[in-house]
CSV table of C-alpha atoms (C1' of nucleotides) in Angstrom, one decimal:
chain,number,residue,atom,x,y,z
Q,1,MET,CA,13.4,-94.3,57.3
Q,2,GLU,CA,12.8,-92.8,54.0
Q,3,LEU,CA,13.4,-89.4,52.7
Q,4,SER,CA,12.3,-87.5,49.8
Q,5,ALA,CA,14.4,-86.8,47.3
Q,6,THR,CA,13.7,-82.9,48.4
Q,7,ALA,CA,15.3,-83.9,51.3
Q,8,TYR,CA,18.4,-85.3,49.7
Q,9,VAL,CA,18.6,-81.8,47.9
Q,10,ILE,CA,18.8,-80.5,50.9
Q,11,LEU,CA,21.7,-82.7,52.6
Q,12,GLY,CA,23.3,-82.4,49.4
Q,13,MET,CA,23.2,-78.3,49.5
Q,14,VAL,CA,24.7,-78.0,53.7
Q,15,SER,CA,26.9,-80.7,52.3
Q,16,TRP,CA,29.2,-78.0,50.3
Q,17,ARG,CA,29.1,-75.3,53.3
Q,18,PRO,CA,26.8,-74.9,56.0
Q,19,MET,CA,23.3,-73.1,54.6
Q,20,SER,CA,20.0,-71.2,56.2
Q,21,GLY,CA,17.0,-72.5,54.7
Q,22,TYR,CA,17.2,-69.0,52.5
Q,23,ASP,CA,20.5,-69.7,52.0
Q,24,ILE,CA,18.8,-73.3,50.1
Q,25,LYS,CA,16.5,-71.5,48.8
Q,26,GLN,CA,18.3,-69.2,46.7
Q,27,THR,CA,21.0,-71.7,45.0
Q,28,VAL,CA,18.2,-74.4,44.3
Q,29,ASP,CA,16.8,-71.4,42.4
Q,30,GLY,CA,19.8,-70.5,41.0
Q,31,SER,CA,20.7,-74.4,39.8
Q,32,THR,CA,18.6,-77.6,40.6
Q,33,ARG,CA,15.5,-75.4,39.6
Q,34,PHE,CA,15.2,-76.9,36.2
Q,35,PHE,CA,15.4,-80.5,37.5
Q,36,TRP,CA,14.6,-80.1,40.9
Q,37,ALA,CA,12.4,-77.3,42.1
Q,38,ALA,CA,11.4,-76.8,46.3
Q,39,SER,CA,9.2,-73.9,48.3
Q,40,TYR,CA,10.4,-72.7,51.3
Q,41,SER,CA,7.6,-74.3,52.8
Q,42,GLN,CA,8.8,-77.5,51.4
Q,43,ILE,CA,12.4,-76.9,52.9
Q,44,TYR,CA,11.4,-75.7,56.3
Q,45,ALA,CA,9.3,-78.3,56.7
Q,46,GLU,CA,11.8,-80.8,55.6
Q,47,LEU,CA,15.0,-79.0,57.4
Q,48,HIS,CA,12.9,-79.7,60.8
Q,49,ARG,CA,12.0,-83.1,60.0
Q,50,LEU,CA,15.9,-83.7,59.2
Q,51,GLU,CA,17.0,-81.8,62.3
Q,52,GLN,CA,14.9,-84.4,64.2
Q,53,ALA,CA,16.0,-87.6,62.4
Q,54,GLY,CA,19.6,-86.3,63.7
Q,55,LEU,CA,20.8,-86.0,59.9
Q,56,LEU,CA,21.2,-82.1,60.6
Q,57,ALA,CA,22.4,-80.2,63.5
Q,58,ALA,CA,21.2,-75.9,62.9
Q,59,GLU,CA,23.6,-73.7,64.7
Q,60,PRO,CA,21.6,-70.1,65.7
Q,61,GLN,CA,23.5,-67.5,64.1
Q,62,PRO,CA,21.4,-64.4,64.6
Q,63,THR,CA,22.5,-60.8,62.9
Q,64,GLY,CA,21.7,-59.0,65.0
Q,65,GLY,CA,18.1,-59.5,66.2
Q,66,ARG,CA,17.1,-62.0,62.9
Q,67,ARG,CA,17.1,-64.7,63.8
Q,68,ARG,CA,18.9,-67.2,61.6
Q,69,ASN,CA,19.2,-71.0,61.5
Q,70,LEU,CA,22.7,-72.5,59.9
Q,71,HIS,CA,22.7,-76.1,59.3
Q,72,ARG,CA,24.8,-78.5,59.1
Q,73,LEU,CA,25.7,-82.1,58.1
Q,74,THR,CA,26.1,-84.4,60.8
Q,75,ASP,CA,28.1,-87.9,60.6
Q,76,ASP,CA,24.6,-89.9,60.0
Q,77,GLY,CA,24.0,-86.8,58.0
Q,78,ARG,CA,26.7,-87.0,55.4
Q,79,ARG,CA,25.7,-91.2,55.4
Q,80,ALA,CA,22.4,-91.3,54.6
Q,81,LEU,CA,23.9,-88.6,51.8
Q,82,ARG,CA,26.5,-91.2,50.5
Q,83,GLU,CA,23.7,-94.1,50.5
Q,84,TRP,CA,21.5,-92.7,48.6
Q,85,LEU,CA,24.7,-91.1,46.3
Q,86,GLU,CA,25.1,-94.7,45.6
Q,87,ARG,CA,21.4,-96.3,44.7
Q,88,GLU,CA,20.3,-96.3,41.2
Q,89,PRO,CA,18.6,-93.1,40.7
Q,90,GLU,CA,14.6,-94.0,40.2
Q,91,THR,CA,12.7,-90.7,39.6
Q,92,PHE,CA,12.5,-89.3,35.6
Q,93,GLU,CA,9.9,-87.1,34.8
Q,94,MET,CA,8.9,-84.7,32.5
Q,95,ARG,CA,5.9,-82.9,32.4
Q,96,ASP,CA,5.6,-80.6,28.9
Q,97,GLU,CA,2.0,-79.2,28.0
Q,98,ALA,CA,3.2,-78.1,24.4
Q,99,LEU,CA,3.9,-82.0,23.6
Q,100,LEU,CA,0.3,-82.4,25.2
Q,101,LYS,CA,-1.3,-80.1,22.8
Q,102,LEU,CA,0.9,-80.3,20.4
Q,103,PHE,CA,-0.5,-84.3,20.8
Q,104,PHE,CA,-3.9,-83.2,20.5
Q,105,ALA,CA,-3.7,-80.4,17.8
Q,106,SER,CA,-5.8,-82.0,15.0
Q,107,ALA,CA,-8.4,-80.3,17.4
Q,108,SER,CA,-7.5,-77.2,16.5
Q,109,PRO,CA,-4.5,-77.9,13.5
Q,110,GLU,CA,-3.6,-74.1,13.5
Q,111,SER,CA,-2.6,-74.4,17.0
Q,112,ALA,CA,0.5,-77.1,16.6
Q,113,ARG,CA,2.2,-73.9,14.7
Q,114,THR,CA,1.9,-71.1,17.7
Q,115,THR,CA,2.6,-73.9,20.1
Q,116,LEU,CA,5.5,-75.1,18.7
Q,117,GLU,CA,6.9,-71.7,18.3
Q,118,ALA,CA,6.2,-70.9,22.0
Q,119,LYS,CA,8.0,-74.4,22.9
Q,120,ARG,CA,11.0,-73.1,20.8
Q,121,ARG,CA,11.2,-69.5,22.6
Q,122,HIS,CA,10.5,-70.9,26.0
Q,123,HIS,CA,14.3,-73.6,25.3
Q,124,ARG,CA,16.1,-70.6,24.0
Q,125,ALA,CA,15.4,-68.2,26.6
Q,126,LEU,CA,16.1,-71.0,28.9
Q,127,ALA,CA,19.8,-71.7,27.2
Q,128,GLU,CA,20.5,-68.6,27.2
Q,129,ARG,CA,19.8,-68.1,31.0
Q,130,LEU,CA,21.8,-71.2,31.6
Q,131,GLU,CA,24.9,-70.2,29.0
Q,132,GLY,CA,25.0,-66.5,30.7
Q,133,MET,CA,25.3,-68.8,34.1
Q,134,GLN,CA,28.1,-70.5,32.4
Q,135,ARG,CA,29.6,-67.2,31.3
Q,136,ALA,CA,29.4,-66.2,34.6
Q,137,GLY,CA,31.4,-69.2,35.9
Q,138,LYS,CA,28.6,-69.8,38.6
Q,139,ALA,CA,29.4,-73.6,38.3
Q,140,SER,CA,32.4,-75.9,39.0
Q,141,GLY,CA,32.9,-79.3,39.0
Q,142,TYR,CA,30.3,-81.7,39.1
Q,143,ALA,CA,27.5,-79.1,39.0
Q,144,ALA,CA,29.4,-77.6,35.9
Q,145,ILE,CA,28.8,-80.7,33.7
Q,146,VAL,CA,25.3,-80.4,35.2
Q,147,LEU,CA,24.6,-77.4,34.0
Q,148,GLY,CA,26.4,-78.3,30.7
Q,149,TYR,CA,23.8,-80.9,30.3
Q,150,GLY,CA,21.0,-77.9,30.8
Q,151,VAL,CA,22.2,-76.2,28.2
Q,152,GLU,CA,22.3,-78.5,24.9
Q,153,CYS,CA,19.3,-80.3,26.7
Q,154,GLN,CA,17.6,-77.2,26.3
Q,155,ARG,CA,19.4,-76.3,22.6
Q,156,TRP,CA,18.4,-79.7,21.6
Q,157,MET,CA,14.9,-79.0,22.3
Q,158,GLU,CA,14.8,-75.9,20.6
Q,159,SER,CA,16.3,-77.1,17.4
Q,160,TRP,CA,13.9,-79.8,17.3
Q,161,CYS,CA,11.1,-77.4,17.4
Q,162,GLU,CA,12.7,-75.4,14.5
Q,163,ARG,CA,12.8,-78.8,12.7
Q,164,ALA,CA,9.2,-79.7,13.1
Q,165,LEU,CA,7.8,-76.2,12.3
Q,166,ALA,CA,9.9,-76.6,9.1
Q,167,GLU,CA,7.7,-79.9,8.5
Q,168,LEU,CA,4.8,-78.7,9.4
Q,169,PRO,CA,2.2,-79.0,6.4
Q,170,THR,CA,1.8,-75.2,5.7
Q,171,GLY,CA,-2.1,-73.9,5.2
Q,172,GLY,CA,-3.9,-75.3,8.2
Q,173,GLY,CA,-4.0,-79.2,6.8
Q,174,ASP,CA,-3.2,-82.2,9.1
Q,175,PRO,CA,-0.6,-84.3,9.0
Q,176,ALA,CA,-2.2,-87.4,8.1
Q,177,SER,CA,-5.3,-88.1,10.5
Q,178,ASP,CA,-4.1,-88.6,13.7
Q,179,GLU,CA,-4.1,-91.1,16.3
Q,180,VAL,CA,-3.1,-93.6,19.1
Q,181,ALA,CA,-4.0,-97.3,19.0
Q,182,ALA,CA,-5.1,-98.9,21.9
A,1,MET,CA,-13.8,-71.9,34.7
A,2,GLU,CA,-10.2,-73.7,35.6
A,3,LEU,CA,-9.4,-77.1,34.4
A,4,SER,CA,-6.2,-79.1,35.5
A,5,ALA,CA,-4.0,-80.0,32.8
A,6,THR,CA,-5.2,-83.6,33.1
A,7,ALA,CA,-8.4,-83.0,32.1
A,8,TYR,CA,-7.9,-81.6,29.2
A,9,VAL,CA,-5.5,-84.9,28.7
A,10,ILE,CA,-9.2,-86.6,28.9
A,11,LEU,CA,-10.6,-84.0,26.8
A,12,GLY,CA,-8.0,-84.8,24.3
A,13,MET,CA,-8.4,-88.3,24.0
A,14,VAL,CA,-12.0,-87.9,23.7
A,15,SER,CA,-12.0,-86.0,20.8
A,16,TRP,CA,-10.3,-88.6,18.7
A,17,ARG,CA,-13.5,-91.3,19.7
A,18,PRO,CA,-15.0,-91.6,22.7
A,19,MET,CA,-14.2,-93.6,25.1
A,20,SER,CA,-14.6,-95.2,29.0
A,21,GLY,CA,-12.4,-94.7,31.4
A,22,TYR,CA,-10.4,-98.0,31.2
A,23,ASP,CA,-9.6,-96.6,28.0
A,24,ILE,CA,-8.2,-93.6,28.9
A,25,LYS,CA,-5.9,-95.0,31.4
A,26,GLN,CA,-4.6,-97.6,28.6
A,27,THR,CA,-4.1,-95.2,25.7
A,28,VAL,CA,-2.7,-92.3,28.0
A,29,ASP,CA,-0.2,-95.6,29.9
A,30,GLY,CA,0.6,-95.8,25.6
A,31,SER,CA,0.8,-92.5,24.4
A,32,THR,CA,1.4,-89.4,27.0
A,33,ARG,CA,2.6,-91.2,29.6
A,34,PHE,CA,6.0,-89.9,28.7
A,35,PHE,CA,5.4,-85.9,29.4
A,36,TRP,CA,2.3,-86.9,31.0
A,37,ALA,CA,0.8,-89.3,33.0
A,38,ALA,CA,-2.4,-90.3,34.9
A,39,SER,CA,-3.4,-93.1,38.0
A,40,TYR,CA,-7.4,-93.9,37.6
A,41,SER,CA,-8.6,-92.1,40.7
A,42,GLN,CA,-7.6,-89.0,38.5
A,43,ILE,CA,-9.4,-90.0,35.2
A,44,TYR,CA,-12.4,-91.4,37.0
A,45,ALA,CA,-12.5,-87.5,39.1
A,46,GLU,CA,-12.1,-85.3,36.1
A,47,LEU,CA,-14.4,-87.8,33.8
A,48,HIS,CA,-17.2,-86.7,37.5
A,49,ARG,CA,-16.3,-83.1,36.9
A,50,LEU,CA,-16.0,-82.7,33.5
A,51,GLU,CA,-19.6,-84.6,33.2
A,52,GLN,CA,-20.7,-82.0,36.4
A,53,ALA,CA,-19.2,-78.9,34.1
A,54,GLY,CA,-21.7,-80.0,30.9
A,55,LEU,CA,-18.1,-80.9,28.6
A,56,LEU,CA,-18.5,-84.5,28.2
A,57,ALA,CA,-21.8,-86.4,28.3
A,58,ALA,CA,-21.9,-90.1,29.5
A,59,GLU,CA,-23.5,-92.6,27.8
A,60,PRO,CA,-23.9,-95.9,29.5
A,61,GLN,CA,-23.0,-98.9,26.8
A,62,PRO,CA,-22.7,-102.0,29.4
A,63,THR,CA,-21.6,-105.3,28.1
A,64,GLY,CA,-23.9,-107.7,29.1
A,65,GLY,CA,-23.8,-107.3,33.2
A,66,ARG,CA,-20.4,-105.4,33.1
A,67,ARG,CA,-20.6,-101.8,33.6
A,68,ARG,CA,-19.4,-99.2,31.3
A,69,ASN,CA,-20.0,-95.6,30.6
A,70,LEU,CA,-18.8,-94.2,27.4
A,71,HIS,CA,-17.9,-90.4,28.0
A,72,ARG,CA,-18.3,-88.4,24.6
A,73,LEU,CA,-17.6,-84.7,24.1
A,74,THR,CA,-20.4,-81.7,23.9
A,75,ASP,CA,-20.3,-78.7,22.2
A,76,ASP,CA,-18.9,-77.0,25.0
A,77,GLY,CA,-16.5,-79.4,26.0
A,78,ARG,CA,-14.7,-79.1,21.6
A,79,ARG,CA,-14.8,-75.3,22.2
A,80,ALA,CA,-12.7,-75.4,26.2
A,81,LEU,CA,-10.5,-78.2,24.4
A,82,ARG,CA,-9.7,-75.6,21.5
A,83,GLU,CA,-9.3,-72.4,23.5
A,84,TRP,CA,-6.6,-74.6,25.9
A,85,LEU,CA,-4.5,-75.5,22.7
A,86,GLU,CA,-4.5,-72.1,21.1
A,87,ARG,CA,-3.0,-70.1,25.0
A,88,GLU,CA,0.5,-70.6,25.6
A,89,PRO,CA,1.7,-73.8,26.9
A,90,GLU,CA,2.5,-72.7,30.2
A,91,THR,CA,4.1,-75.7,32.2
A,92,PHE,CA,7.4,-77.6,32.0
A,93,GLU,CA,8.8,-79.4,34.3
A,94,MET,CA,11.6,-82.1,34.6
A,95,ARG,CA,13.0,-83.9,37.5
A,96,ASP,CA,15.6,-85.8,37.1
A,97,GLU,CA,16.5,-87.8,39.8
A,98,ALA,CA,20.3,-88.7,37.8
A,99,LEU,CA,20.9,-85.7,37.3
A,100,LEU,CA,20.6,-84.1,40.7
A,101,LYS,CA,22.8,-87.4,42.0
A,102,LEU,CA,25.6,-86.5,39.1
A,103,PHE,CA,24.8,-82.6,41.0
A,104,PHE,CA,26.0,-83.4,44.2
A,105,ALA,CA,28.3,-86.7,43.3
A,106,SER,CA,31.3,-84.8,45.3
A,107,ALA,CA,30.0,-86.2,48.1
A,108,SER,CA,30.6,-89.8,46.6
A,109,PRO,CA,32.6,-89.4,43.6
A,110,GLU,CA,32.5,-93.2,42.5
A,111,SER,CA,29.0,-92.7,42.5
A,112,ALA,CA,29.4,-90.7,39.5
A,113,ARG,CA,29.9,-93.6,36.8
A,114,THR,CA,27.1,-95.6,38.1
A,115,THR,CA,24.6,-92.9,38.4
A,116,LEU,CA,25.7,-92.0,34.5
A,117,GLU,CA,25.2,-95.6,33.7
A,118,ALA,CA,22.0,-96.5,35.0
A,119,LYS,CA,21.2,-92.9,32.9
A,120,ARG,CA,21.9,-94.0,29.9
A,121,ARG,CA,20.7,-98.1,30.3
A,122,HIS,CA,17.4,-95.7,31.0
A,123,HIS,CA,17.1,-93.8,28.2
A,124,ARG,CA,18.4,-96.9,26.1
A,125,ALA,CA,15.8,-98.7,27.4
A,126,LEU,CA,12.7,-95.9,26.6
A,127,ALA,CA,14.3,-95.0,23.1
A,128,GLU,CA,13.7,-98.9,22.3
A,129,ARG,CA,10.5,-99.2,23.7
A,130,LEU,CA,9.5,-95.7,21.6
A,131,GLU,CA,11.2,-97.1,18.7
A,132,GLY,CA,9.1,-100.6,19.1
A,133,MET,CA,5.8,-98.4,19.1
A,134,GLN,CA,7.1,-96.7,15.5
A,135,ARG,CA,7.9,-99.5,13.8
A,136,ALA,CA,4.4,-101.2,15.0
A,137,GLY,CA,2.8,-98.0,13.3
A,138,LYS,CA,0.9,-96.9,17.0
A,139,ALA,CA,0.5,-93.5,15.8
A,140,SER,CA,0.1,-91.2,13.0
A,141,GLY,CA,-0.8,-87.9,13.0
A,142,TYR,CA,0.7,-85.6,15.5
A,143,ALA,CA,0.9,-88.2,17.9
A,144,ALA,CA,3.0,-89.3,15.3
A,145,ILE,CA,5.3,-86.2,15.4
A,146,VAL,CA,5.1,-86.3,19.3
A,147,LEU,CA,6.7,-90.3,19.3
A,148,GLY,CA,9.3,-89.0,17.1
A,149,TYR,CA,10.4,-86.2,19.7
A,150,GLY,CA,10.8,-88.5,22.6
A,151,VAL,CA,12.7,-91.7,20.7
A,152,GLU,CA,15.4,-88.7,19.5
A,153,CYS,CA,15.1,-86.8,23.1
A,154,GLN,CA,15.7,-90.5,24.5
A,155,ARG,CA,18.6,-90.9,22.2
A,156,TRP,CA,19.9,-87.6,23.1
A,157,MET,CA,20.0,-88.2,26.3
A,158,GLU,CA,21.5,-91.5,26.2
A,159,SER,CA,24.6,-90.2,24.1
A,160,TRP,CA,25.0,-87.4,26.4
A,161,CYS,CA,25.6,-90.0,28.7
A,162,GLU,CA,28.2,-91.8,27.0
A,163,ARG,CA,30.1,-88.8,26.4
A,164,ALA,CA,30.0,-87.7,29.8
A,165,LEU,CA,31.5,-90.9,30.7
A,166,ALA,CA,34.0,-90.9,28.2
A,167,GLU,CA,34.7,-87.2,29.6
A,168,LEU,CA,34.7,-88.3,33.4
A,169,PRO,CA,37.6,-88.3,34.8
A,170,THR,CA,38.9,-91.9,35.9
A,171,GLY,CA,40.1,-93.1,39.1
A,172,GLY,CA,37.0,-91.6,41.3
A,173,GLY,CA,38.7,-88.3,41.1
A,174,ASP,CA,36.6,-85.1,41.4
A,175,PRO,CA,36.4,-82.8,38.4
A,176,ALA,CA,37.2,-79.3,40.0
A,177,SER,CA,36.2,-78.8,43.5
A,178,ASP,CA,32.7,-78.3,42.9
A,179,GLU,CA,30.2,-76.0,44.4
A,180,VAL,CA,27.3,-73.2,42.8
A,181,ALA,CA,27.9,-69.6,43.7
A,182,ALA,CA,24.7,-68.2,45.2
X,1,DA,C1',-11.6,-124.2,36.6
X,2,DT,C1',-8.5,-120.1,36.2
X,3,DA,C1',-6.2,-116.5,35.2
X,4,DA,C1',-6.1,-112.5,32.6
X,5,DA,C1',-8.8,-108.1,31.2
X,6,DC,C1',-12.3,-105.2,31.3
X,7,DA,C1',-14.6,-101.7,34.4
X,8,DT,C1',-15.4,-98.2,38.3
X,9,DG,C1',-15.0,-96.5,41.9
X,10,DT,C1',-12.8,-95.1,47.5
X,11,DA,C1',-9.5,-93.6,51.2
X,12,DA,C1',-5.7,-92.7,52.6
X,13,DC,C1',-1.1,-90.5,52.4
X,14,DA,C1',2.5,-88.0,49.9
X,15,DT,C1',4.1,-84.0,48.0
X,16,DG,C1',3.7,-79.6,46.8
X,17,DT,C1',2.0,-74.6,45.8
X,18,DT,C1',0.3,-70.3,47.4
X,19,DA,C1',-1.2,-67.1,49.9
X,20,DC,C1',-1.1,-65.1,54.6
X,21,DA,C1',2.0,-63.8,58.4
X,22,DT,C1',5.6,-61.5,60.8
X,23,DG,C1',9.9,-59.1,61.3
X,24,DA,C1',15.3,-57.6,61.1
X,25,DT,C1',18.7,-55.2,58.5
X,26,DT,C1',20.8,-52.7,54.2
X,27,DA,C1',20.5,-50.5,50.1
X,28,DT,C1',18.7,-46.6,47.4
K,1,DA,C1',11.9,-42.6,54.4
K,2,DT,C1',11.1,-46.6,51.5
K,3,DA,C1',12.3,-50.7,48.9
K,4,DA,C1',14.8,-54.7,48.5
K,5,DT,C1',16.6,-58.3,50.7
K,6,DC,C1',17.3,-61.3,54.3
K,7,DA,C1',14.9,-64.8,57.3
K,8,DT,C1',11.4,-67.9,59.2
K,9,DG,C1',6.8,-70.1,59.4
K,10,DT,C1',2.0,-71.8,59.1
K,11,DA,C1',-2.7,-72.7,56.9
K,12,DA,C1',-5.9,-73.6,53.4
K,13,DC,C1',-5.6,-75.6,49.1
K,14,DA,C1',-4.2,-78.7,44.4
K,15,DT,C1',-2.1,-82.3,43.0
K,16,DG,C1',-1.4,-86.6,42.7
K,17,DT,C1',0.0,-92.1,44.1
K,18,DT,C1',-1.3,-96.6,46.4
K,19,DA,C1',-3.9,-99.3,48.3
K,20,DC,C1',-7.8,-101.3,49.1
K,21,DA,C1',-12.7,-102.9,47.5
K,22,DT,C1',-15.6,-105.3,44.2
K,23,DG,C1',-17.4,-107.4,40.2
K,24,DT,C1',-18.1,-108.9,34.8
K,25,DT,C1',-16.5,-111.3,30.8
K,26,DT,C1',-13.0,-113.6,27.9
K,27,DA,C1',-9.4,-116.2,27.3
K,28,DT,C1',-6.6,-120.9,28.6
DNA sequence: ATAAACATGTAACATGTTACATGATTAT
DNA sequence: ATAATCATGTAACATGTTACATGTTTAT
């Protein structure tokens, strides 16, 4: 049975404690979002699929008249999570529009500087947000290790932008004619 | 008129020189692939759309009986590319399955080490490939700047994995109980 | 001869986002 | 009262991948 990586995000989250779909979304937004996002529609759809596959069990826990389903791992679910953890990670993707713009900047050399400045601001803002989470003691254990990665990675990217800006030729000139050999 | 970022990859590529769809795919695979990938189906579909929108013009250039279309930027196409370059970059995404596995490693603590080792190997291999491209003088100008980013970024990630491995508690113990506050 | 590379496309599928739709509870 | 938050879903759309389909030219 093939599961999407997003399914494993859900299995991993409920391995900590039983959660509702809403809880999962909040926790994803406050943690894995920076290296693995998920929307409500995806979460609720996966939740139903995992239920049907017997990897999760739902317990209705209404608060007054407001319905709520608490999802918990079944034994099969815990086994599936462990098997996934023990397989080699496959997906590593980056989509960085700023890098793309810098790559093609020869079509508008003045854009290189503003693109790099925007990228630097982006990484700084994200780094500060993640540092705030560290200071607030939001994460512990492996989650804290990954949070540390996030902070350092964003700071590295920010400082790279600073270095690149310093090395950029002033006056809008081209850093040698640009091209990639096919 | 809203264009996808992949459309701008195509506009950017043909801004260097007229190319066929096949050329574009080869060049993407040898360059932007690491921060912006594109498949043949996407490229040919976008090519038709850009043609229809008047941003590209196709020139049939068959080699004997083998058909081939050379695509070049129109004035509108060059304008669209420049306008895009001058707008703020928006998309910055990472999908890192290794980080996800590390994040949930408390469900199988022995997996943390093997996940980190796999991630380290991945970054090293990619860094070496990109360094090979640098040595081969594959890129110049802005493309070379971006290639430098790729190399340094992969090396940074590799060295982070080494540090994390060194700090990982031996014997499969948990680095404090893990959790993220909602 | 044969394989690799050149060249263009379609169809089916998978994944993921945004907008829409609904309704309850809690805080101001 | 009213807004924010909790809570669950559907529908339409956008994006992107893989497999399939076809045929030519060049290198071995």
